[in-house]
Coordinates of C-alpha atoms in Angstrom, one line a residue:
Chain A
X1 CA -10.0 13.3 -7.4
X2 CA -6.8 15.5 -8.1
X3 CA -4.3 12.7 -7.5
X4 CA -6.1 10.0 -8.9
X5 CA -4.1 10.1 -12.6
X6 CA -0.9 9.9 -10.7
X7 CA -1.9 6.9 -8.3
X8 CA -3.8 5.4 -11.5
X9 CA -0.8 5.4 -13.6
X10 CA 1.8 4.2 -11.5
X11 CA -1.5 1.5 -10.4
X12 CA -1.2 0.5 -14.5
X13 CA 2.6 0.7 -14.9
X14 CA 2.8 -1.7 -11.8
X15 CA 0.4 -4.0 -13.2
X16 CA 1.8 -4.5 -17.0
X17 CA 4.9 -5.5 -15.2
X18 CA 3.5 -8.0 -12.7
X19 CA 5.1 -11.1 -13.5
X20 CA 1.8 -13.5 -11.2
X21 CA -0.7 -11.0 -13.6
X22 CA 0.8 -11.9 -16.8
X23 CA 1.7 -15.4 -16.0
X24 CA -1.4 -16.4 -14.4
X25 CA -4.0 -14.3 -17.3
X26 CA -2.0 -15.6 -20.3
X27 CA 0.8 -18.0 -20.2
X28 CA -0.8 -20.6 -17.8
X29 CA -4.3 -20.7 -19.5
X30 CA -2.7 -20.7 -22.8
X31 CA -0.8 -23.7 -21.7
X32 CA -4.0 -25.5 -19.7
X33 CA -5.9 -24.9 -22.4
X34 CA -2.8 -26.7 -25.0
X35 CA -2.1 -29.1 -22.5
X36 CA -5.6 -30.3 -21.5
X37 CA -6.8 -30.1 -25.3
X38 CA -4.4 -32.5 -26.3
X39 CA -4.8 -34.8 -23.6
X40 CA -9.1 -34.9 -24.6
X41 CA -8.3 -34.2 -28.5
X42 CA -10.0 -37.4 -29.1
X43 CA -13.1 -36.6 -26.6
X44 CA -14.3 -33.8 -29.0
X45 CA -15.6 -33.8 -33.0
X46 CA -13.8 -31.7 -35.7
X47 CA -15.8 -28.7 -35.9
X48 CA -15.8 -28.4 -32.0
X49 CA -12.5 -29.3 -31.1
X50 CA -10.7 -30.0 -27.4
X51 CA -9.0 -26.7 -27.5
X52 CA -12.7 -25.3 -28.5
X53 CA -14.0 -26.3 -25.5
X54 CA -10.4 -25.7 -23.0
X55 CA -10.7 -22.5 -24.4
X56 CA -13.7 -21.3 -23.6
X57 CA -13.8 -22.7 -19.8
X58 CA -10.1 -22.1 -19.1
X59 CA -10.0 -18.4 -19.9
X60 CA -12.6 -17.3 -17.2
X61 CA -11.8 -19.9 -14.7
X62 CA -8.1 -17.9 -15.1
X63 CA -9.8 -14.6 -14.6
X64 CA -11.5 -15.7 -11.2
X65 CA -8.3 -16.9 -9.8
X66 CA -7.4 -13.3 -10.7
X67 CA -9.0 -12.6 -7.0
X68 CA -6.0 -13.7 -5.8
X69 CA -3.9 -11.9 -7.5
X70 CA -5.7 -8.6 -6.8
X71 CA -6.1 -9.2 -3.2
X72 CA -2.3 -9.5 -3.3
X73 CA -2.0 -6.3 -5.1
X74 CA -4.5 -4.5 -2.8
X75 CA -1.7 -5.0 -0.2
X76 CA 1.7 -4.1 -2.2
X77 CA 1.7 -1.0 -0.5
X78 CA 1.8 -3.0 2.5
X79 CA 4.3 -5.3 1.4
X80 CA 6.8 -2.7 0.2
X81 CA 6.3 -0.6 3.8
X82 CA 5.0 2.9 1.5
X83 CA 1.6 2.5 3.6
X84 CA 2.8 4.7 5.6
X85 CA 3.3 7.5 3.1
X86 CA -0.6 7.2 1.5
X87 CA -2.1 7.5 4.6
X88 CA -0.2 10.8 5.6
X89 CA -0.2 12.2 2.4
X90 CA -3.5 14.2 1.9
X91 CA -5.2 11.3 -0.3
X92 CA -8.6 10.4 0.2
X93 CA -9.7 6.3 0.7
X94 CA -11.7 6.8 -2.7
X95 CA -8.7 7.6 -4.9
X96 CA -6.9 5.6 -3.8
X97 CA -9.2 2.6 -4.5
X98 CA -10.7 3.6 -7.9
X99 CA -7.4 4.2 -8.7
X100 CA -6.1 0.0 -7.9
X101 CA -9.4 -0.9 -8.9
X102 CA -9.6 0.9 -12.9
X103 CA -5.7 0.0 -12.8
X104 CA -6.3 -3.4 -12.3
X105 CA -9.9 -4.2 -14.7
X106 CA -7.6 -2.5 -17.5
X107 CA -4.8 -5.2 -17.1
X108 CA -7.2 -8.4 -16.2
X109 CA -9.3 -7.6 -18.9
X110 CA -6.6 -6.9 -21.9
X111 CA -5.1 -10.0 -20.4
X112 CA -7.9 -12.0 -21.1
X113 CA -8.1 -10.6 -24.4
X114 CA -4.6 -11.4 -25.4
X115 CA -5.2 -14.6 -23.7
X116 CA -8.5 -15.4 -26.2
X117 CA -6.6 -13.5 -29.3
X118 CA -3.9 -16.1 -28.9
X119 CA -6.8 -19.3 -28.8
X120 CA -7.9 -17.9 -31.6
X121 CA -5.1 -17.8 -33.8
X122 CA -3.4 -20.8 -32.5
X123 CA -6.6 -23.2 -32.6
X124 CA -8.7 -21.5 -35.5
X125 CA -11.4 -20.5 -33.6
X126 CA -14.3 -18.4 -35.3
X127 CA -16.3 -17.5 -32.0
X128 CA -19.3 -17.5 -34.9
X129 CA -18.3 -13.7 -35.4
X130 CA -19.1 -13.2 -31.1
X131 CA -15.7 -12.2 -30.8
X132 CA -16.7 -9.0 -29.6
X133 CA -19.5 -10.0 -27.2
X134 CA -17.1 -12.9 -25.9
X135 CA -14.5 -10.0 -25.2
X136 CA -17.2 -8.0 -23.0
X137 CA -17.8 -10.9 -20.9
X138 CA -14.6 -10.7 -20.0
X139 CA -14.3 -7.3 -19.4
X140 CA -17.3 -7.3 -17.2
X141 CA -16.0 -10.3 -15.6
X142 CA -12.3 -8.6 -14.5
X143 CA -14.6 -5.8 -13.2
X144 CA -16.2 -8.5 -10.7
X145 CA -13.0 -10.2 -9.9
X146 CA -11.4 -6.9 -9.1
X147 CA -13.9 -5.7 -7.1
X148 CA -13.8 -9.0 -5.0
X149 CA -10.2 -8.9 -4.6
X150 CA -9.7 -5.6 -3.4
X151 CA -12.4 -5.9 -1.0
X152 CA -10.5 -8.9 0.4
X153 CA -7.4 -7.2 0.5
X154 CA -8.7 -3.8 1.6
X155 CA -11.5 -4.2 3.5
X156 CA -11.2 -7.7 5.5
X157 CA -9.5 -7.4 9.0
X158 CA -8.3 -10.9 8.8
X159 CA -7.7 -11.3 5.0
X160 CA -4.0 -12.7 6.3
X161 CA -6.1 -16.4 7.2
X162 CA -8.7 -16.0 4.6
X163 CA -6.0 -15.7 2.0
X164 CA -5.5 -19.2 2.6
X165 CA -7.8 -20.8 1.7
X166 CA -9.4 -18.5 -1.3
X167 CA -8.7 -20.6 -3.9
X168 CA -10.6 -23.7 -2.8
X169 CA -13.8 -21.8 -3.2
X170 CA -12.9 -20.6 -6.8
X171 CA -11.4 -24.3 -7.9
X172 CA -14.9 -25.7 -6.4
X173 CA -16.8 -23.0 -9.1
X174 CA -14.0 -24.1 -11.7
X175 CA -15.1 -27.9 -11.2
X176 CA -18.9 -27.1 -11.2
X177 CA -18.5 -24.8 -14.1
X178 CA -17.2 -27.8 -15.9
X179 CA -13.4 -26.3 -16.2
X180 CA -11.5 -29.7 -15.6
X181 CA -13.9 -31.7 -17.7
X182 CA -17.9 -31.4 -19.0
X183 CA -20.0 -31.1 -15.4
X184 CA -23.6 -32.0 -16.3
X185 CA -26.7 -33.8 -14.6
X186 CA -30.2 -33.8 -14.5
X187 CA -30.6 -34.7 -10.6
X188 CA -32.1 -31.8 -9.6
X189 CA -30.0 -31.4 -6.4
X190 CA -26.6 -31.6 -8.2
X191 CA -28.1 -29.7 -11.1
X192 CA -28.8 -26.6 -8.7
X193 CA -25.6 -27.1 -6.8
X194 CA -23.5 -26.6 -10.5
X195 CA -26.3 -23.5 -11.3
X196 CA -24.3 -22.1 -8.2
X197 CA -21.2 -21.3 -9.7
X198 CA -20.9 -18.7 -11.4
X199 CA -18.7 -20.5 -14.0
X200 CA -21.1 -21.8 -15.8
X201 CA -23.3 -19.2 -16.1
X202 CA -20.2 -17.6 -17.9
X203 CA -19.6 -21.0 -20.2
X204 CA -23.7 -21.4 -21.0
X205 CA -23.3 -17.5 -22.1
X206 CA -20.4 -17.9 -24.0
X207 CA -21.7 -21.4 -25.8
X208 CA -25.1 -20.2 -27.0
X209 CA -23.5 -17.0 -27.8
X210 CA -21.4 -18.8 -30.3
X211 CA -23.3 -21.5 -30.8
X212 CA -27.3 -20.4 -30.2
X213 CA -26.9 -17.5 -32.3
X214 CA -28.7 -16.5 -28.3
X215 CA -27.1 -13.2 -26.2
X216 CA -29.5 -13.4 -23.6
X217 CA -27.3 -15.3 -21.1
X218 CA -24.3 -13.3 -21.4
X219 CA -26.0 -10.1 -20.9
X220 CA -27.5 -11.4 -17.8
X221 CA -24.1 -12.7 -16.7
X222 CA -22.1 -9.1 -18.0
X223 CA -24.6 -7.0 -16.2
X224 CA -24.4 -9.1 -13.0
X225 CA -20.6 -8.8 -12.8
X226 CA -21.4 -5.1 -13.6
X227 CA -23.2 -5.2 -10.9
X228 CA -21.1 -7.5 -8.4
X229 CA -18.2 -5.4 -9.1
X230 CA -19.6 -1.8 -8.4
X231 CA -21.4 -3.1 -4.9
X232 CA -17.5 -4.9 -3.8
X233 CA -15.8 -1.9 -4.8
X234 CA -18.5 0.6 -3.0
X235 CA -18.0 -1.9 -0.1
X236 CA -14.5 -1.1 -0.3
X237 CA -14.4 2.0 -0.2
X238 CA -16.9 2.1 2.5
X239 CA -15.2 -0.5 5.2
X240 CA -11.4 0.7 4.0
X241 CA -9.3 -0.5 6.9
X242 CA -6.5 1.3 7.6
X243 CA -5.1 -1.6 9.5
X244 CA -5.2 -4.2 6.5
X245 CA -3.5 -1.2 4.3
X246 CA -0.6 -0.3 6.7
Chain B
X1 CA 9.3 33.3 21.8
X2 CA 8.5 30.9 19.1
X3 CA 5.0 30.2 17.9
X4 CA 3.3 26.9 18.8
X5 CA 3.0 25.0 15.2
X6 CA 1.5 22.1 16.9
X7 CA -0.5 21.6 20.2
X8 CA -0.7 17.9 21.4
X9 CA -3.7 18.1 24.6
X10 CA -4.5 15.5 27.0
X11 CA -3.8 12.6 24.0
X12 CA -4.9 9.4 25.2
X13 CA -4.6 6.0 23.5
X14 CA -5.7 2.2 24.7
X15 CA -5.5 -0.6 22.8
X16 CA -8.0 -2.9 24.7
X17 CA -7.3 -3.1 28.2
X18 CA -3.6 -1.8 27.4
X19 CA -2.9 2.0 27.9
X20 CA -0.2 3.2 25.8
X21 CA -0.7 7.2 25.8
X22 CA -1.6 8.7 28.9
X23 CA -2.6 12.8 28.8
X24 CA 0.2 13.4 27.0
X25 CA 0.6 17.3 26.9
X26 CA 3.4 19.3 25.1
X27 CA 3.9 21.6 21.9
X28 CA 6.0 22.0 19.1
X29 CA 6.9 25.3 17.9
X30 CA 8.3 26.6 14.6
X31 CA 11.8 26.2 14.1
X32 CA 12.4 23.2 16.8
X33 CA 14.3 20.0 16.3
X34 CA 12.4 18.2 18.9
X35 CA 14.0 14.9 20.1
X36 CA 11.6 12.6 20.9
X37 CA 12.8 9.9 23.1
X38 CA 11.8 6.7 24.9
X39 CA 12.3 3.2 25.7
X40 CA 10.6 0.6 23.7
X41 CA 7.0 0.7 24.4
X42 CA 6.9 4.2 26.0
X43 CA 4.4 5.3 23.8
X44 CA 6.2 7.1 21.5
X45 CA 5.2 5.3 17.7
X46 CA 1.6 5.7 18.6
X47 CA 2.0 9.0 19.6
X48 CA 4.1 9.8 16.2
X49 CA 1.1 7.8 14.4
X50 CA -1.3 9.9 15.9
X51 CA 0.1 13.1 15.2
X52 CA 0.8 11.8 11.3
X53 CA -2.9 11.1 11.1
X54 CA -2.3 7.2 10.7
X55 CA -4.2 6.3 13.9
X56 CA -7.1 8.3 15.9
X57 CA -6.5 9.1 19.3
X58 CA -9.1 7.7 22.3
X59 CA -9.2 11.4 23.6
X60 CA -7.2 14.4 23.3
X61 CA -6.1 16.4 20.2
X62 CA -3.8 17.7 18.3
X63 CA -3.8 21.8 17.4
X64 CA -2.3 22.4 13.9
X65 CA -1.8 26.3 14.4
X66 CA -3.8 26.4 16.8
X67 CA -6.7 24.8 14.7
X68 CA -8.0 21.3 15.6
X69 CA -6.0 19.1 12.7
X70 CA -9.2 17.1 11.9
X71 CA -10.7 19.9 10.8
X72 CA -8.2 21.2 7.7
X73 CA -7.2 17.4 7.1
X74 CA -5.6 17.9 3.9
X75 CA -4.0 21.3 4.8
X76 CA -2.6 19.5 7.4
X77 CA -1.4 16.7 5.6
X78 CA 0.5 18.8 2.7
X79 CA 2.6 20.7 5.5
X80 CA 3.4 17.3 6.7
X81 CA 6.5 15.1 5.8
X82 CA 7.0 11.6 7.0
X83 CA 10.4 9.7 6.9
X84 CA 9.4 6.1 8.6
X85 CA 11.6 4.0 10.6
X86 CA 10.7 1.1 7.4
X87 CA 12.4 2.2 4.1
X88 CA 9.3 3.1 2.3
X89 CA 10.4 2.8 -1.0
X90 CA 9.0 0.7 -4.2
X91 CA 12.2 -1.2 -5.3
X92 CA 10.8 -1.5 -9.2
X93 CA 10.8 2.4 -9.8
X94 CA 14.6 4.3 -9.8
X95 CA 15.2 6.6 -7.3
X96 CA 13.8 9.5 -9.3
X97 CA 10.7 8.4 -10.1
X98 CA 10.3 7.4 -6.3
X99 CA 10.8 10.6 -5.3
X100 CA 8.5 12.3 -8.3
X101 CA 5.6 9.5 -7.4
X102 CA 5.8 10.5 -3.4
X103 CA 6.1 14.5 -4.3
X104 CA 3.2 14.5 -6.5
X105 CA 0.5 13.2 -4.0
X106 CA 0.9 16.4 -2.7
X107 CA -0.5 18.3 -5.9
X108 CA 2.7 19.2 -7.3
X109 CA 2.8 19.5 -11.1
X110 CA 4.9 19.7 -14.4
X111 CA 7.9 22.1 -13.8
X112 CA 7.3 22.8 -10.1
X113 CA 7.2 19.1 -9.8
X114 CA 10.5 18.4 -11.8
X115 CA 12.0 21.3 -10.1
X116 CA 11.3 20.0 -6.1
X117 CA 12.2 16.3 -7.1
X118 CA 15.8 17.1 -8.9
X119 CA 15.7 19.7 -5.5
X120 CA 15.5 16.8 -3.2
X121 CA 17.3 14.2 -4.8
X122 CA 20.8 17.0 -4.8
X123 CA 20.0 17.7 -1.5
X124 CA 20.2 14.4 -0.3
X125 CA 23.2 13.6 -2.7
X126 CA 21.4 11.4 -5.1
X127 CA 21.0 13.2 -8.0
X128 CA 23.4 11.1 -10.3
X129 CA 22.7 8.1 -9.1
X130 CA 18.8 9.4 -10.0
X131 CA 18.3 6.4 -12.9
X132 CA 18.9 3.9 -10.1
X133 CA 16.8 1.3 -8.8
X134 CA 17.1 1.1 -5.1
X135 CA 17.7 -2.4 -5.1
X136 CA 21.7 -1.5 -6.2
X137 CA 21.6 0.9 -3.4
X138 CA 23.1 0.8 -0.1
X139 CA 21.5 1.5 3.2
X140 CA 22.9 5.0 3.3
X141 CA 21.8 5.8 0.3
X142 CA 18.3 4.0 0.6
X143 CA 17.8 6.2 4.1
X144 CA 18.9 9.5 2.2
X145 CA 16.2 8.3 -0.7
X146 CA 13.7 7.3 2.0
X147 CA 14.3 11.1 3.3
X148 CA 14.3 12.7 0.1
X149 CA 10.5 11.1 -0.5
X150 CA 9.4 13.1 2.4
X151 CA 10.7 16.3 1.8
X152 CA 10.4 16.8 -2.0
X153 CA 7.3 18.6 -1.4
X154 CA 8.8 21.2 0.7
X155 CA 6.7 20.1 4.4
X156 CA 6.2 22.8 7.0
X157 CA 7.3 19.7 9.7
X158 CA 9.2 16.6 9.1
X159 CA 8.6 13.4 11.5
X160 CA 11.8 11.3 11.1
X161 CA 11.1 7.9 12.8
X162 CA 15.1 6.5 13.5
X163 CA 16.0 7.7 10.3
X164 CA 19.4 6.4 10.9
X165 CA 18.7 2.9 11.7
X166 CA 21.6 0.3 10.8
X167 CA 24.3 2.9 8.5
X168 CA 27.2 3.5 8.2
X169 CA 29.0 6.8 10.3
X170 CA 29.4 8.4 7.3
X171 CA 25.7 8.2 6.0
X172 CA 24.6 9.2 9.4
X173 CA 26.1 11.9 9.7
X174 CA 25.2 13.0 6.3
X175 CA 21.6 12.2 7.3
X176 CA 22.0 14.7 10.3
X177 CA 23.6 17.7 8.7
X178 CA 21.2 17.6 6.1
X179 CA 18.1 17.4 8.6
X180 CA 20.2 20.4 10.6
X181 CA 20.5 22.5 6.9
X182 CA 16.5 21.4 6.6
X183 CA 15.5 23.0 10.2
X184 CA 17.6 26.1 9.1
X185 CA 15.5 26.5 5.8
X186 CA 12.6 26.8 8.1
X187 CA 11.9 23.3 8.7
X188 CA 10.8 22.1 12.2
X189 CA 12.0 18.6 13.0
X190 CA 10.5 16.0 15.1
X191 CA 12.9 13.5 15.6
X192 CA 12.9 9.7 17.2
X193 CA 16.1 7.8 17.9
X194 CA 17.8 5.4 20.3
X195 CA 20.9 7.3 19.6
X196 CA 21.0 9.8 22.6
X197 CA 24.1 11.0 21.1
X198 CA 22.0 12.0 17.6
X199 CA 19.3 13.6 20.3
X200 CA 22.3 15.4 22.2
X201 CA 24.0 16.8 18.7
X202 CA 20.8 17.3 16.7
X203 CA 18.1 18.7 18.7
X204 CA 16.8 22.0 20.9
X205 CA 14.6 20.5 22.8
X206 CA 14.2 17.0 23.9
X207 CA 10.9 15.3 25.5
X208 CA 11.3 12.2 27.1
X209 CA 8.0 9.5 27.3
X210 CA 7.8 6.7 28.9
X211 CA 5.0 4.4 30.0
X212 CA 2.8 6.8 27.9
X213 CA 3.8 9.5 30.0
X214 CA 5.8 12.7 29.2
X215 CA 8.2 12.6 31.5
X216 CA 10.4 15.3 30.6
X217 CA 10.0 18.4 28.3
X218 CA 13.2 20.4 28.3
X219 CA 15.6 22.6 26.2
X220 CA 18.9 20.9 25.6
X221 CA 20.4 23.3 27.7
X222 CA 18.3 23.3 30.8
X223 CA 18.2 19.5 30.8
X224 CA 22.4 19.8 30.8
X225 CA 22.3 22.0 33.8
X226 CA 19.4 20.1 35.4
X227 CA 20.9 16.7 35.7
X228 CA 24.6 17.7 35.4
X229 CA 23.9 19.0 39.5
X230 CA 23.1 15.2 39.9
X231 CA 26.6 13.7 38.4
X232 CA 24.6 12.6 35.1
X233 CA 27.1 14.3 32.3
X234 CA 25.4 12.8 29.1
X235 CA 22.0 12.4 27.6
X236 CA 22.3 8.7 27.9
X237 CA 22.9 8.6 31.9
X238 CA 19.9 11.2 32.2
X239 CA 17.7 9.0 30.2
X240 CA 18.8 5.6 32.1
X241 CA 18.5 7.8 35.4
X242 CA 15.1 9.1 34.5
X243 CA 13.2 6.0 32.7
X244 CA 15.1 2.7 35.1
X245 CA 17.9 0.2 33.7
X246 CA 15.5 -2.6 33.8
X247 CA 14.9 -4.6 30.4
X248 CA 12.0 -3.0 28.8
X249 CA 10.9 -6.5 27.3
X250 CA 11.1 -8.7 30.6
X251 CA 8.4 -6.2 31.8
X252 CA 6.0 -7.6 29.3

């Protein structure tokens, strides 16, 4: 691991200045959640407002599409031609992977937290004191979504068509997990199809976190993505194609 | 005589039903600037990308002082430079850091690292335009950067894929007296171009592939006196005599 500092700092000075990171973590869930709060302000009581609820869907729902965005950075190097130079220069596979992949949680995850810092001020939101737990959510989820995209990007032959059509999958989770509007039904059939995203697993957490006074949920869900993101990254590592790098 | 640095043996390489190496056979030794030359789809990139370590080879190998290159990997890889044909550059960081990112992948630190970089980037005529994004630069200036990236770390060999690609005279002919001042310092060159006349100022020895095959492994000199017999005067006649003037791409 001697080169890992160097590839992991250039990794995190990249990142911080990737305009599709910081748009797509902060400014565009900051203004879903604005715009779609106003537009439902009248759906929702006083004490658990519109922007309450935009909030606490929109900011996850942001963090998946991150998949995206990492896959894309898995292949910069590709994009900018300096393959070439990794691969010949006396690297190995796993540095360079742990170096996108720790480069990348770091930025998802502080963007998430700026992203629910700014909720919080702007809309007067208390979390119930679950700030903190809220925060590790999000941390554990950008360690899934990273691990996802840079096994897209890294280790899929054909990530060039798949790239396509990635976000239909993650806009169907966003709709089950009730990120356009409140999903809900007790037809057993539609009730196990919106258990399936993993969505709203992450909103159930996060609302009897804050609500239940109940942790149990978004442990489960933090450990999974714990766990999600360590397998997709070992994967990684494992199937690394030189092809979809160069 | 010089010693072999690198032994290429019996390299094969298919790509499906398609053979693009065939047995290809021939050494570099310390000190050469060996011209590498062939029409399009001779072989020659995957040859190159086989030697560099991007790509395996179906058979064959390739002898890094006379030691099987898979074998010492990462010695291998730190007395290699690479210049590719695409300017492999990250247009965000300024030519300095560029150079400093590309040097220290090969485990070169604090002063010694400071020291090879500014080394690089005056050798290649860059040093005050170091705070510079390449973006503002033009394609002289991005090849000589593209060159400096490779040799900031001081490699034992230097592949240059057409390192010379679409400049200016002037630029180019920077490019090749700094690669010449580079093979003096004990440097040994492997060099790709169309330009036979590059080839014909630049190199010692020239090996000519085509169809996967060498066809020709020669010192400058002997190939002069070989073909000159024949009425072929320049490098570019000898190579058109030797390899057909039929369109490479109608062949396809």
């Amino acid at each position: 691991m001697k080169h890992f500092g160097t590839l992991f700092q250039l990794g995190l000075k990249r990142r911080s200045k990737d305009f599709f990171v910081l748009f797509y973590n902060i400014i565009f869930p900051t203004i879903i959640i604005v715009l779609l709060g106003y537009l439902t302000s009248k759906l929702y009581s006083a004490d658990f407002t519109s922007y309450h609820y935009y909030t606490i869907v929109i900011i996850p729902f942001c963090s998946l599409m991150g998949i995206i965005t990492v896959s894309y950075a898995a292949q910069e190097e590709k994009r900018f031609k300096t393959a070439y130079r990794y691969m010949t220069a006396p690297i190995s596979k796993g540095e360079l992977v742990m170096a996108k992949f720790l480069s990348c949680v770091i930025i998802f995850a502080l963007c998430s937290i700026v992203t629910l810092s700014i909720s919080k001020m702007l809309f007067n939101m208390e979390f119930n004191g679950k700030f903190l737990w809220i925060v590790l959510l999000l941390v554990c989820e950008s360690v899934a979504v990273t691990g996802i995209g840079l096994f897209l990007g890294l280790a899929c032959k054909r990530f060039d068509i798949l790239q396509n059509f990635l976000n239909l999958p993650i806009v169907i989770f966003g709709f089950l997990g009730g990120v356009f509007f409140p999903v809900n039904s007790f037809q057993p059939v539609l009730s196990a199809i919106i258990n399936l995203s993993p969505l709203t697993w992450v909103n159930r957490g996060i609302v009897s976190c804050i609500f239940d006074n109940n942790l149990q949920i978004l442990w489960v869900v933090s450990v999974g993505f714990l766990l999600i993101g360590c397998i997709a990254i070992g994967l990684t590592i494992k199937f690394f194609k030189r092809e979809a790098f160069i | 005589m010089s010693k072999a640095l690198l032994q290429i043996e019996n390299l094969c390489k298919s790509y499906g039903d398609k053979t693009v190496v065939t047995e290809v056979n021939f050494n570099v030794n310390d000190g050469d600037i060996l011209g590498f030359i062939g029409p399009n789809g001779a072989g020659k990139s995957t040859t190159i990308n086989i030697i560099s370590t991007i790509e395996p080879s179906d058979n064959g190998r390739v002898l890094f002082l006379g030691k099987d290159f898979k074998e010492q990997e990462k010695h291998f890889k730190q007395s290699l430079g690479i210049v590719p044909q695409d300017l492999a550059l990250y247009e965000d960081l300024n030519a300095y850091d560029n150079v400093r990112f590309f040097c220290s992948l090969y485990s070169l630190k604090g002063d010694e690292l400071t020291k090879s970089v500014k080394e690089a980037l005056e050798f290649v005529g860059l040093w005050d335009r170091r705070k510079e994004y390449p973006s503002k630069f033009s394609g002289g200036m991005k090849r000589r950067l593209n060159i400096a990236c490779a040799i900031a770390h001081h490699p034992k060999i230097l592949i240059m894929d057409e390192p010379t690609v679409g400049i200016d005279p002037q630029s180019r002919n920077n490019i090749l007296e700094t690669i010449k001042i580079l093979n003096k310092r004990g440097t040994t060159v492997i060099y790709t171009s169309h330009y036979m006349e590059e080839i014909e100022v630049l190199c010692n020895r020239i090996l000519l592939l085509d169809k996967g095959i060498v066809i020709e492994d020669l010192e400058k000199d002997v190939y002069k006196s070989k073909y000159e017999a024949l009425g072929y005067k320049t490098l570019e006649d000898i190579f058109l005599y030797l390899t057909g003037t039929k369109l490479r791409d109608m062949e396809d």
